[in-house]
Each structure stands twice: as structure tokens, then as C-alpha cells.
């Protein structure tokens, strides 16, 4: 609309300028024709008595007889001396210009001295070849006020601008209504896609214009294909997990039956590592694709409540103060199992290193992009993570404290899952004294009754 409006203003502006120029030229030609007619009448009425004397004998235009009427005339001799002036010039200092050479014509604009009144002046030199036996040359001049001319031009401009402004507004209003009507299917498509992203509908509706039918059909096919793909991933990986458990258990049992304890211990460590790696890669693949369009949102608070109860039992010997500041109605757009895995790893890590206090907060930015609207912050009062180790602990197998038992997979799994959802994970120092983990994930907030 802005582009069309700019083009329209330029086009109408150029059109108004051209029409105004044509009208002014036409009005000026008309003014010259009027002055020429007055000039011819003045010359026809002139009766020269000699080279330095001429007096109009015929009756002239009434305005030439009325002082200050706006129409003025003058006759000058070859020497430039004023021979005759119309009575209308009485009390008016009109400048008619210099005397002209034989046959010459002159047209110019001037002002009455001491006033803002503009005049158009036309002059012509006429020669009588035999006036009492000798040639005589006179300069006839006629001047007309431009008030009527300027009034016509101003009135034309006002009407022109008014009409074109009205046409422009009518055109823009019509175009806006037309675009609004034509854009309704696109607005509906945008609204339904947002609903699919928010999980309030599973697929796009029907009844689209021909231009959008192929797009909406392909989007619906893509949504269904994505759901099918995720289901197949998880079914296959579940079968894979079940298939791997038995061989690893047999290996562990076989090692326990043998007598080489040192060798068995080393192999058990490697088997544990294999188990951890398999679990990590399986969970990473199970969450592959991140946000599944059309998936129902998950309430964050119930998940945190369940995890809090479980962790307080696990770490019952630490007498933890577990602060839950997640507001009701805060939702995560994704899979509940993924959210449980994310928060479980981070909260377990916080409880593990905390001295006595753990806090979790969650908020939703309803003005921003829904794919990064949910912010979850988990803090503890432990010893924290040194800045140099923050990138290391997010890598697979990376640990800040090598002496503490573990495989270094938990935070790496969190990072991978967050990235698959298009979010972000940031580690900072907490005001509680320990580590602070900030998650950005897809989410939204609902108003509860």
C-alpha cells in the first residue's frame, strides 16, 4: 500500500504539474489575445495630428475611462515622449516601457510602483509613411492587471488539486478494500499455521482458493508425514533399546562369572560407557525434529512438581530448600518426555551440587516469537561452574570435576535437545552463589479461569 501510494502521489503530482502548466500557457495566450484586441482598437481610434501629436477620436473601452480599472493605455512619440494616456492611469504609476523601433513588438510583465499589483504590458510601434508630408512613428502600449488571470490560475489549481486528491483517496481506499478482501485467505492461512504451531489444531482447514490449495495440501501432508516419522523413530528406537539391553546384561553377567577382577572392572566401566552412549544417542534421535507442529502444549508446572517430589526423596539427606516459581498456565510447545528429560537432568545436576537451596523459575514472553517465548531458569547455591569450563560441560563426556562419578552426558543431552527445539542454553553465575542455567524454548502462556 505504501509503495502504491508513493507511485500514485508521484503520478498525480506530475499530472497536476503538466495540467497546471498547460492551463497557464493557455491563459497567457488568451491574455495576449485580449491585449492585442485592445491594441488594435487603440490604433484604429488614433488620429495623428503630426509627428508629435495623436489623439484617439473613437470611443474606447469603458475601463480605459475609469481610473484604477486595471486596463491602461499610452501613446508615445518616436522621441519617447508620452503623447497620450488613458484616464484610467490617473493616480497610477504604470510603466509602459521604452519606445520601439519601427515594426517592433514587445510583451513583458511589470508591477505598479509601490503596489504588489502585477501587469501584463503589450507594445507595438506603428509608422505613418506620409503624415503631412513626412513619416511619423508612434509606440502604442496597453497594460492589463493580472488579478483576474492570477485568480483563474489559483482557482484552477485549487480545483485540480482537490479533484486529484479526492481521486487518489478514492483509489487508495478502493485498493485497500480490494487488498483486504484478496488477503483474507492469506490471513486465514497465517492464523491457522499459528494455531498448528501452538498445538490448538492438528492440520489446516479446507476450502482454500485455487492458488493456495496446493500449498495447504502439501503442508497438511508434511504435518502428517512428520508425525508418522516421529512415531516410527520412537518405535524403532524402543525396539533397539530392548534389543541392546539383553546383550549388555549377558556381557556383564559373563564378566562377573570370570575370575579376572581387574580385567572385569575395566570392561564393566566400558560397558557402562556403552550403555550411557547408547542411551544418549537414542534419546537424541527420539527427540529429533524438535517441535512437532500440531502437538498439544505441555503444562510446565505439573512436570516440575513431579520432578521436585522425586528429587527431594533422592537427595533427602541434604535437607534441600527447593523453590518452585513456575506460574500456572506456563506451557511448553513440544513433547512431555523431552521436557521431563531436560528439566530432570538440570534439576538433578542442581540438587547434586547445591549446598541447601535450588530454585526454578519459568516465564513466557507473549510479545515475542513463540519458538523462543518460554524462559526457564534453574539456579543453585553450590560452588558454580567456572567460566572456562562452561563450554566443556556441554560437550559429550565433558565434566568440570573428573573426580566425581559420572559420564558427562546429562548436560550434553540437554544441549542437543534444546538445539533440536530451536532454543538456546546459557550458563552463568547465580545470585545464590552457584550455577545458573537459562533455557529458551518454544512456549506460550494461557489464562486460567
Short mmCIF file of C-alpha atoms in Angstrom, two decimals:
data_model
loop_
_atom_site.label_atom_id
_atom_site.label_comp_id
_atom_site.label_asym_id
_atom_site.label_seq_id
_atom_site.Cartn_x
_atom_site.Cartn_y
_atom_site.Cartn_z
CA UNK A 1 0.00 0.00 0.00
CA UNK A 2 2.83 2.40 0.81
CA UNK A 3 4.56 1.60 -2.49
CA UNK A 4 1.34 2.15 -4.44
CA UNK A 5 0.69 5.37 -2.52
CA UNK A 6 4.17 6.71 -3.36
CA UNK A 7 3.73 5.87 -7.07
CA UNK A 8 0.25 7.39 -7.02
CA UNK A 9 1.47 10.64 -5.44
CA UNK A 10 4.30 10.91 -7.99
CA UNK A 11 1.97 10.17 -10.91
CA UNK A 12 -0.78 12.53 -9.79
CA UNK A 13 1.77 15.18 -8.85
CA UNK A 14 3.32 15.05 -12.33
CA UNK A 15 -0.14 15.10 -13.92
CA UNK A 16 -1.19 18.13 -11.86
CA UNK A 17 2.05 19.93 -12.77
CA UNK A 18 1.58 19.28 -16.51
CA UNK A 19 -2.08 20.31 -16.49
CA UNK A 20 -1.23 23.44 -14.49
CA UNK A 21 1.50 24.33 -16.99
CA UNK A 22 -0.86 23.80 -19.96
CA UNK A 23 -3.57 25.91 -18.31
CA UNK A 24 -1.16 28.75 -17.53
CA UNK A 25 0.10 28.77 -21.14
CA UNK A 26 -3.47 28.77 -22.44
CA UNK A 27 -4.43 31.59 -20.06
CA UNK A 28 -1.37 33.60 -21.09
CA UNK A 29 -2.23 33.18 -24.78
CA UNK A 30 -5.76 34.32 -24.04
CA UNK A 31 -4.40 37.34 -22.16
CA UNK A 32 -2.16 38.27 -25.10
CA UNK A 33 -5.09 37.96 -27.50
CA UNK A 34 -7.15 40.30 -25.29
CA UNK A 35 -4.28 42.83 -25.21
CA UNK A 36 -3.85 42.54 -28.99
CA UNK A 37 -7.56 43.25 -29.46
CA UNK A 38 -7.28 46.31 -27.19
CA UNK A 39 -4.16 47.36 -29.09
CA UNK A 40 -5.90 47.14 -32.47
CA UNK A 41 -8.87 49.14 -31.12
CA UNK A 42 -6.48 51.80 -29.79
CA UNK A 43 -4.59 52.05 -33.11
CA UNK A 44 -7.85 52.19 -35.08
CA UNK A 45 -9.11 55.03 -32.89
CA UNK A 46 -5.86 57.07 -33.17
CA UNK A 47 -5.92 60.25 -35.27
CA UNK A 48 -2.36 61.68 -35.66
CA UNK A 49 -2.19 65.47 -35.95
CA UNK A 50 1.54 65.47 -36.57
CA UNK A 51 4.78 63.66 -35.71
CA UNK A 52 4.42 64.59 -32.06
CA UNK A 53 0.64 64.64 -31.67
CA UNK A 54 -2.02 61.93 -31.80
CA UNK A 55 -5.36 61.65 -30.04
CA UNK A 56 -7.86 58.76 -30.11
CA UNK A 57 -11.05 60.07 -31.66
CA UNK A 58 -13.25 56.99 -31.43
CA UNK A 59 -14.88 55.75 -28.25
CA UNK A 60 -12.60 53.32 -26.41
CA UNK A 61 -13.27 50.60 -23.84
CA UNK A 62 -15.13 51.91 -20.80
CA UNK A 63 -12.41 50.66 -18.44
CA UNK A 64 -9.88 52.93 -20.13
CA UNK A 65 -12.00 55.83 -18.97
CA UNK A 66 -12.20 54.67 -15.33
CA UNK A 67 -9.22 55.40 -13.02
CA UNK A 68 -7.70 52.28 -11.45
CA UNK A 69 -9.87 49.95 -13.57
CA UNK A 70 -6.98 47.54 -14.32
CA UNK A 71 -6.82 48.37 -18.06
CA UNK A 72 -4.41 51.12 -19.13
CA UNK A 73 -3.13 52.59 -22.44
CA UNK A 74 -0.47 55.02 -23.61
CA UNK A 75 0.81 56.53 -26.89
CA UNK A 76 4.41 57.80 -27.22
CA UNK A 77 6.23 59.62 -29.97
CA UNK A 78 9.42 58.46 -31.67
CA UNK A 79 11.41 60.50 -29.15
CA UNK A 80 9.84 58.59 -26.27
CA UNK A 81 7.68 61.44 -25.05
CA UNK A 82 4.22 60.49 -23.77
CA UNK A 83 1.66 61.99 -26.10
CA UNK A 84 -1.50 60.49 -24.65
CA UNK A 85 -2.50 58.40 -21.64
CA UNK A 86 -5.85 56.86 -20.86
CA UNK A 87 -7.81 58.40 -17.97
CA UNK A 88 -7.57 55.02 -16.17
CA UNK A 89 -3.88 55.72 -15.41
CA UNK A 90 -4.80 58.68 -13.22
CA UNK A 91 -3.13 58.25 -9.87
CA UNK A 92 -1.38 55.06 -11.02
CA UNK A 93 2.32 54.92 -11.82
CA UNK A 94 2.21 52.48 -14.73
CA UNK A 95 5.50 51.86 -16.57
CA UNK A 96 4.85 51.03 -20.25
CA UNK A 97 8.47 50.52 -21.21
CA UNK A 98 10.67 52.27 -23.83
CA UNK A 99 9.75 53.39 -27.33
CA UNK A 100 10.17 50.70 -30.01
CA UNK A 101 11.81 50.62 -33.38
CA UNK A 102 9.54 50.65 -36.45
CA UNK A 103 7.52 47.44 -36.71
CA UNK A 104 8.72 46.08 -33.35
CA UNK A 105 6.56 44.42 -30.73
CA UNK A 106 7.22 43.89 -27.03
CA UNK A 107 5.42 41.94 -24.30
CA UNK A 108 6.51 41.85 -20.65
CA UNK A 109 5.30 41.73 -17.04
CA UNK A 110 5.81 44.51 -14.51
CA UNK A 111 4.41 45.91 -11.28
CA UNK A 112 2.73 49.18 -10.46
CA UNK A 113 5.28 51.14 -8.48
CA UNK A 114 4.62 50.98 -4.75
CA UNK A 115 1.99 48.22 -5.03
CA UNK A 116 2.02 44.42 -5.39
CA UNK A 117 -0.25 44.64 -8.42
CA UNK A 118 1.28 42.92 -11.46
CA UNK A 119 0.59 43.99 -15.03
CA UNK A 120 0.97 42.44 -18.46
CA UNK A 121 2.15 45.08 -20.94
CA UNK A 122 2.00 44.82 -24.75
CA UNK A 123 3.59 47.47 -27.01
CA UNK A 124 3.73 47.95 -30.79
CA UNK A 125 5.44 50.50 -32.99
CA UNK A 126 3.35 51.93 -35.87
CA UNK A 127 4.69 54.19 -38.66
CA UNK A 128 2.62 56.58 -40.81
CA UNK A 129 4.59 56.97 -44.05
CA UNK A 130 3.08 60.27 -45.07
CA UNK A 131 1.76 62.40 -42.29
CA UNK A 132 1.61 66.00 -43.53
CA UNK A 133 4.38 65.19 -45.97
CA UNK A 134 6.70 63.37 -43.53
CA UNK A 135 6.77 59.90 -41.88
CA UNK A 136 5.68 59.64 -38.23
CA UNK A 137 6.36 56.81 -35.76
CA UNK A 138 4.35 56.14 -32.60
CA UNK A 139 4.51 53.44 -29.89
CA UNK A 140 1.14 52.16 -28.69
CA UNK A 141 1.03 50.36 -25.34
CA UNK A 142 -1.76 48.57 -23.49
CA UNK A 143 -1.44 47.18 -19.96
CA UNK A 144 -3.83 44.88 -18.10
CA UNK A 145 -3.90 43.85 -14.46
CA UNK A 146 -3.11 40.18 -13.78
CA UNK A 147 -5.55 39.91 -10.88
CA UNK A 148 -8.20 38.17 -12.99
CA UNK A 149 -5.55 35.95 -14.62
CA UNK A 150 -3.99 35.01 -11.30
CA UNK A 151 -7.43 34.37 -9.81
CA UNK A 152 -8.26 31.98 -12.66
CA UNK A 153 -4.95 30.12 -12.25
CA UNK A 154 -5.37 29.88 -8.45
CA UNK A 155 -8.96 28.65 -8.80
CA UNK A 156 -7.93 26.08 -11.41
CA UNK A 157 -5.07 24.86 -9.22
CA UNK A 158 -7.33 24.55 -6.20
CA UNK A 159 -9.93 22.58 -8.14
CA UNK A 160 -7.25 20.46 -9.80
CA UNK A 161 -5.54 19.54 -6.52
CA UNK A 162 -8.91 18.93 -4.85
CA UNK A 163 -10.15 16.64 -7.60
CA UNK A 164 -6.91 14.70 -7.84
CA UNK A 165 -6.63 14.40 -4.04
CA UNK A 166 -10.18 13.07 -3.94
CA UNK A 167 -9.44 10.63 -6.76
CA UNK A 168 -6.23 9.50 -5.02
CA UNK A 169 -8.04 8.89 -1.73
CA UNK A 170 -10.84 7.06 -3.52
CA UNK A 171 -8.32 4.95 -5.41
CA UNK A 172 -6.33 4.11 -2.27
CA UNK A 173 -9.48 3.29 -0.30
CA UNK A 174 -10.74 1.06 -3.11
CA UNK A 175 -7.34 -0.62 -3.38
CA UNK A 176 -7.19 -1.13 0.40
CA UNK A 177 -10.62 -2.78 0.43
CA UNK A 178 -9.68 -4.91 -2.55
CA UNK A 179 -6.38 -6.00 -0.98
CA UNK A 180 -8.11 -6.71 2.32
CA UNK A 181 -10.65 -8.88 0.55
CA UNK A 182 -7.99 -10.63 -1.54
CA UNK A 183 -5.75 -11.05 1.53
CA UNK A 184 -8.35 -12.81 3.68
CA UNK A 185 -7.21 -16.30 2.61
CA UNK A 186 -3.60 -15.40 3.47
CA UNK A 187 -4.67 -14.03 6.85
CA UNK A 188 -6.62 -17.22 7.48
CA UNK A 189 -3.60 -19.32 6.45
CA UNK A 190 -1.34 -17.34 8.79
CA UNK A 191 -3.82 -17.76 11.64
CA UNK A 192 -4.19 -21.50 11.12
CA UNK A 193 -0.42 -22.02 10.89
CA UNK A 194 -0.03 -20.22 14.23
CA UNK A 195 -2.74 -22.44 15.69
CA UNK A 196 -0.88 -25.51 14.42
CA UNK A 197 2.36 -24.21 15.96
CA UNK A 198 0.56 -23.57 19.24
CA UNK A 199 -0.93 -27.06 19.18
CA UNK A 200 -4.58 -25.97 19.14
CA UNK A 201 -5.20 -27.71 15.80
CA UNK A 202 -3.61 -30.66 14.03
CA UNK A 203 -3.97 -29.66 10.38
CA UNK A 204 -5.02 -26.83 8.11
CA UNK A 205 -8.65 -26.47 7.13
CA UNK A 206 -10.33 -26.91 3.76
CA UNK A 207 -11.94 -24.58 1.24
CA UNK A 208 -8.91 -22.61 0.03
CA UNK A 209 -8.66 -20.58 -3.20
CA UNK A 210 -7.11 -22.36 -6.17
CA UNK A 211 -3.81 -20.50 -5.71
CA UNK A 212 -3.41 -21.81 -2.13
CA UNK A 213 -4.89 -25.29 -2.49
CA UNK A 214 -1.59 -26.92 -3.45
CA UNK A 215 0.27 -25.12 -0.65
CA UNK A 216 -2.19 -26.10 2.09
CA UNK A 217 -2.42 -29.68 0.81
CA UNK A 218 1.36 -30.03 0.86
CA UNK A 219 1.56 -28.51 4.34
CA UNK A 220 -1.02 -30.97 5.64
CA UNK A 221 0.90 -33.83 4.02
CA UNK A 222 4.10 -32.53 5.60
CA UNK A 223 2.47 -32.37 9.04
CA UNK A 224 1.16 -35.91 8.75
CA UNK A 225 4.50 -37.16 7.43
CA UNK A 226 6.32 -35.51 10.33
CA UNK A 227 4.05 -37.18 12.89
CA UNK A 228 4.48 -40.54 11.18
CA UNK A 229 8.25 -40.11 11.06
CA UNK A 230 8.47 -39.29 14.77
CA UNK A 231 6.30 -42.26 15.67
CA UNK A 232 8.46 -44.59 13.57
CA UNK A 233 11.63 -43.17 15.11
CA UNK A 234 10.40 -43.81 18.61
CA UNK A 235 9.02 -47.25 17.87
CA UNK A 236 12.27 -48.29 16.19
CA UNK A 237 14.41 -46.86 18.95
CA UNK A 238 12.29 -48.52 21.59
CA UNK A 239 12.84 -51.84 19.87
CA UNK A 240 16.55 -51.06 19.59
CA UNK A 241 16.77 -50.27 23.30
CA UNK A 242 15.05 -53.50 24.18
CA UNK A 243 17.35 -55.46 21.85
CA UNK A 244 20.53 -53.93 23.31
CA UNK A 245 19.62 -54.47 26.95
CA UNK A 246 19.86 -58.25 26.81
CA UNK A 247 23.33 -58.50 25.13
CA UNK A 248 24.79 -55.95 27.54
CA UNK A 249 23.27 -57.76 30.53
CA UNK A 250 24.70 -61.07 29.31
CA UNK A 251 28.13 -59.49 28.86
CA UNK A 252 28.00 -58.00 32.35
CA UNK A 253 26.91 -61.35 33.83
CA UNK A 254 29.63 -63.23 31.96
CA UNK A 255 32.26 -60.85 33.25
CA UNK A 256 31.01 -61.34 36.79
CA UNK A 257 31.43 -65.11 36.47
CA UNK A 258 35.07 -64.88 35.33
CA UNK A 259 37.91 -64.63 37.84
CA UNK A 260 39.96 -61.74 36.50
CA UNK A 261 38.55 -58.94 38.66
CA UNK A 262 40.88 -56.21 37.37
CA UNK A 263 40.03 -57.05 33.78
CA UNK A 264 36.34 -57.35 34.61
CA UNK A 265 36.32 -53.97 36.32
CA UNK A 266 37.81 -52.27 33.26
CA UNK A 267 35.32 -54.00 30.94
CA UNK A 268 32.42 -53.09 33.23
CA UNK A 269 33.43 -49.46 33.01
CA UNK A 270 33.43 -49.67 29.21
CA UNK A 271 30.07 -51.47 29.24
CA UNK A 272 28.68 -48.67 31.40
CA UNK A 273 30.05 -46.14 28.96
CA UNK A 274 28.46 -48.05 26.07
CA UNK A 275 25.14 -48.05 27.91
CA UNK A 276 25.37 -44.34 28.57
CA UNK A 277 26.33 -43.53 24.97
CA UNK A 278 23.54 -45.69 23.57
CA UNK A 279 21.03 -44.04 25.90
CA UNK A 280 22.28 -40.58 24.93
CA UNK A 281 22.10 -41.20 21.18
CA UNK A 282 18.72 -42.90 21.46
CA UNK A 283 17.22 -40.02 23.37
CA UNK A 284 18.75 -37.54 20.98
CA UNK A 285 17.23 -39.35 18.00
CA UNK A 286 13.92 -39.78 19.79
CA UNK A 287 13.66 -36.00 20.14
CA UNK A 288 14.81 -35.46 16.54
CA UNK A 289 12.90 -32.71 14.79
CA UNK A 290 12.23 -30.69 17.92
CA UNK A 291 8.84 -29.00 17.88
CA UNK A 292 6.28 -31.20 16.21
CA UNK A 293 3.69 -29.00 14.51
CA UNK A 294 0.21 -29.67 15.76
CA UNK A 295 1.43 -31.13 19.04
CA UNK A 296 -0.56 -30.19 22.12
CA UNK A 297 1.32 -27.89 24.55
CA UNK A 298 2.58 -29.31 27.85
CA UNK A 299 1.97 -27.61 31.20
CA UNK A 300 5.35 -26.95 32.81
CA UNK A 301 4.20 -26.75 36.43
CA UNK A 302 2.99 -30.40 36.83
CA UNK A 303 6.27 -31.68 35.37
CA UNK A 304 8.29 -29.57 37.81
CA UNK A 305 6.10 -30.68 40.73
CA UNK A 306 6.70 -34.35 39.89
CA UNK A 307 10.44 -33.86 39.47
CA UNK A 308 10.65 -31.85 42.70
CA UNK A 309 8.96 -34.62 44.68
CA UNK A 310 11.24 -37.29 43.20
CA UNK A 311 14.47 -35.30 43.71
CA UNK A 312 13.63 -34.38 47.29
CA UNK A 313 13.42 -38.09 48.01
CA UNK A 314 16.67 -38.88 46.20
CA UNK A 315 18.54 -36.07 47.97
CA UNK A 316 16.66 -36.34 51.25
CA UNK A 317 19.91 -36.39 53.20
CA UNK A 318 20.77 -32.81 52.07
CA UNK A 319 17.64 -31.11 53.51
CA UNK A 320 17.23 -29.04 50.33
CA UNK A 321 15.11 -25.90 50.02
CA UNK A 322 13.56 -26.43 46.57
CA UNK A 323 11.84 -23.21 45.36
CA UNK A 324 9.27 -23.70 42.59
CA UNK A 325 8.43 -20.33 41.00
CA UNK A 326 6.76 -21.68 37.85
CA UNK A 327 3.43 -19.97 37.26
CA UNK A 328 0.35 -21.99 36.44
CA UNK A 329 -0.58 -21.74 32.75
CA UNK A 330 3.03 -21.72 31.53
CA UNK A 331 3.22 -24.16 28.63
CA UNK A 332 5.98 -25.83 26.65
CA UNK A 333 5.27 -26.49 22.96
CA UNK A 334 6.83 -29.90 22.49
CA UNK A 335 6.93 -33.42 23.83
CA UNK A 336 6.33 -34.01 27.54
CA UNK A 337 9.03 -36.67 27.69
CA UNK A 338 11.57 -34.24 26.23
CA UNK A 339 10.63 -31.57 28.77
CA UNK A 340 10.89 -34.09 31.60
CA UNK A 341 14.31 -35.18 30.36
CA UNK A 342 15.55 -31.58 30.03
CA UNK A 343 14.38 -30.41 33.43
CA UNK A 344 15.26 -33.70 35.08
CA UNK A 345 18.90 -33.50 34.02
CA UNK A 346 19.26 -29.84 35.01
CA UNK A 347 17.43 -30.15 38.33
CA UNK A 348 19.33 -33.33 39.19
CA UNK A 349 22.57 -31.52 38.45
CA UNK A 350 21.48 -28.55 40.62
CA UNK A 351 20.44 -30.80 43.55
CA UNK A 352 23.66 -32.76 43.22
CA UNK A 353 25.90 -29.72 43.64
CA UNK A 354 23.69 -27.48 45.81
CA UNK A 355 24.59 -26.85 49.42
CA UNK A 356 21.00 -26.44 50.50
CA UNK A 357 18.98 -24.35 48.01
CA UNK A 358 17.64 -24.88 44.46
CA UNK A 359 15.32 -22.55 42.58
CA UNK A 360 13.45 -22.88 39.28
CA UNK A 361 11.56 -20.09 37.51
CA UNK A 362 9.63 -20.01 34.24
CA UNK A 363 8.15 -17.12 32.27
CA UNK A 364 6.69 -16.55 28.82
CA UNK A 365 7.28 -13.55 26.56
CA UNK A 366 3.89 -13.26 24.86
CA UNK A 367 5.08 -10.42 22.61
CA UNK A 368 7.98 -12.30 21.05
CA UNK A 369 8.39 -15.32 18.78
CA UNK A 370 6.61 -18.37 20.23
CA UNK A 371 9.55 -20.58 19.25
CA UNK A 372 11.69 -18.88 21.90
CA UNK A 373 8.98 -17.48 24.17
CA UNK A 374 9.47 -19.79 27.17
CA UNK A 375 12.35 -18.97 29.53
CA UNK A 376 13.27 -21.44 32.27
CA UNK A 377 15.93 -20.53 34.84
CA UNK A 378 17.41 -23.11 37.24
CA UNK A 379 19.81 -21.96 39.99
CA UNK A 380 21.60 -23.48 42.95
CA UNK A 381 23.84 -22.30 45.79
CA UNK A 382 26.68 -24.73 45.06
CA UNK A 383 30.18 -23.88 44.01
CA UNK A 384 29.11 -23.00 40.45
CA UNK A 385 30.85 -23.66 37.14
CA UNK A 386 33.99 -21.76 36.22
CA UNK A 387 33.67 -19.68 33.07
CA UNK A 388 36.45 -21.67 31.43
CA UNK A 389 34.52 -24.94 32.00
CA UNK A 390 31.07 -23.80 30.84
CA UNK A 391 31.58 -24.79 27.22
CA UNK A 392 33.32 -28.02 28.23
CA UNK A 393 30.45 -29.35 30.39
CA UNK A 394 28.07 -29.06 27.44
CA UNK A 395 30.12 -31.45 25.31
CA UNK A 396 29.61 -35.22 25.39
CA UNK A 397 31.83 -36.70 28.08
CA UNK A 398 32.95 -33.30 29.35
CA UNK A 399 32.98 -32.76 33.13
CA UNK A 400 34.18 -29.93 35.32
CA UNK A 401 35.09 -32.34 38.15
CA UNK A 402 36.71 -35.50 36.80
CA UNK A 403 36.88 -36.97 40.32
CA UNK A 404 33.09 -37.12 40.68
CA UNK A 405 31.43 -40.28 39.29
CA UNK A 406 29.53 -39.80 36.07
CA UNK A 407 29.76 -39.99 32.29
CA UNK A 408 29.37 -36.32 31.37
CA UNK A 409 26.32 -36.99 29.19
CA UNK A 410 23.48 -35.21 31.03
CA UNK A 411 24.22 -31.61 30.06
CA UNK A 412 25.23 -32.68 26.54
CA UNK A 413 21.83 -34.31 26.15
CA UNK A 414 20.18 -31.13 27.40
CA UNK A 415 22.11 -29.01 24.90
CA UNK A 416 21.25 -31.33 21.99
CA UNK A 417 17.57 -31.39 22.86
CA UNK A 418 17.42 -27.62 23.26
CA UNK A 419 19.07 -27.11 19.87
CA UNK A 420 16.65 -29.53 18.23
CA UNK A 421 13.81 -27.37 19.50
CA UNK A 422 15.48 -24.27 18.06
CA UNK A 423 16.14 -22.87 21.54
CA UNK A 424 19.25 -21.91 23.48
CA UNK A 425 21.06 -22.89 26.70
CA UNK A 426 23.16 -20.43 28.66
CA UNK A 427 25.28 -20.96 31.77
CA UNK A 428 26.06 -18.07 34.14
CA UNK A 429 26.78 -17.44 37.77
CA UNK A 430 23.78 -17.37 40.09
CA UNK A 431 22.90 -14.76 42.68
CA UNK A 432 22.56 -17.73 45.05
CA UNK A 433 26.26 -18.38 44.68
CA UNK A 434 26.20 -21.41 42.39
CA UNK A 435 25.39 -22.08 38.73
CA UNK A 436 22.56 -20.57 36.72
CA UNK A 437 21.11 -22.36 33.68
CA UNK A 438 18.82 -20.38 31.37
CA UNK A 439 16.75 -22.22 28.75
CA UNK A 440 14.93 -20.61 25.82
CA UNK A 441 12.30 -22.95 24.41
CA UNK A 442 9.05 -22.82 22.42
CA UNK A 443 6.15 -21.97 24.69
CA UNK A 444 3.13 -19.90 25.42
CA UNK A 445 1.04 -18.74 28.39
CA UNK A 446 -2.64 -19.42 28.92
CA UNK A 447 -5.07 -17.51 31.08
CA UNK A 448 -6.56 -19.90 33.59
CA UNK A 449 -10.18 -19.44 34.78
#
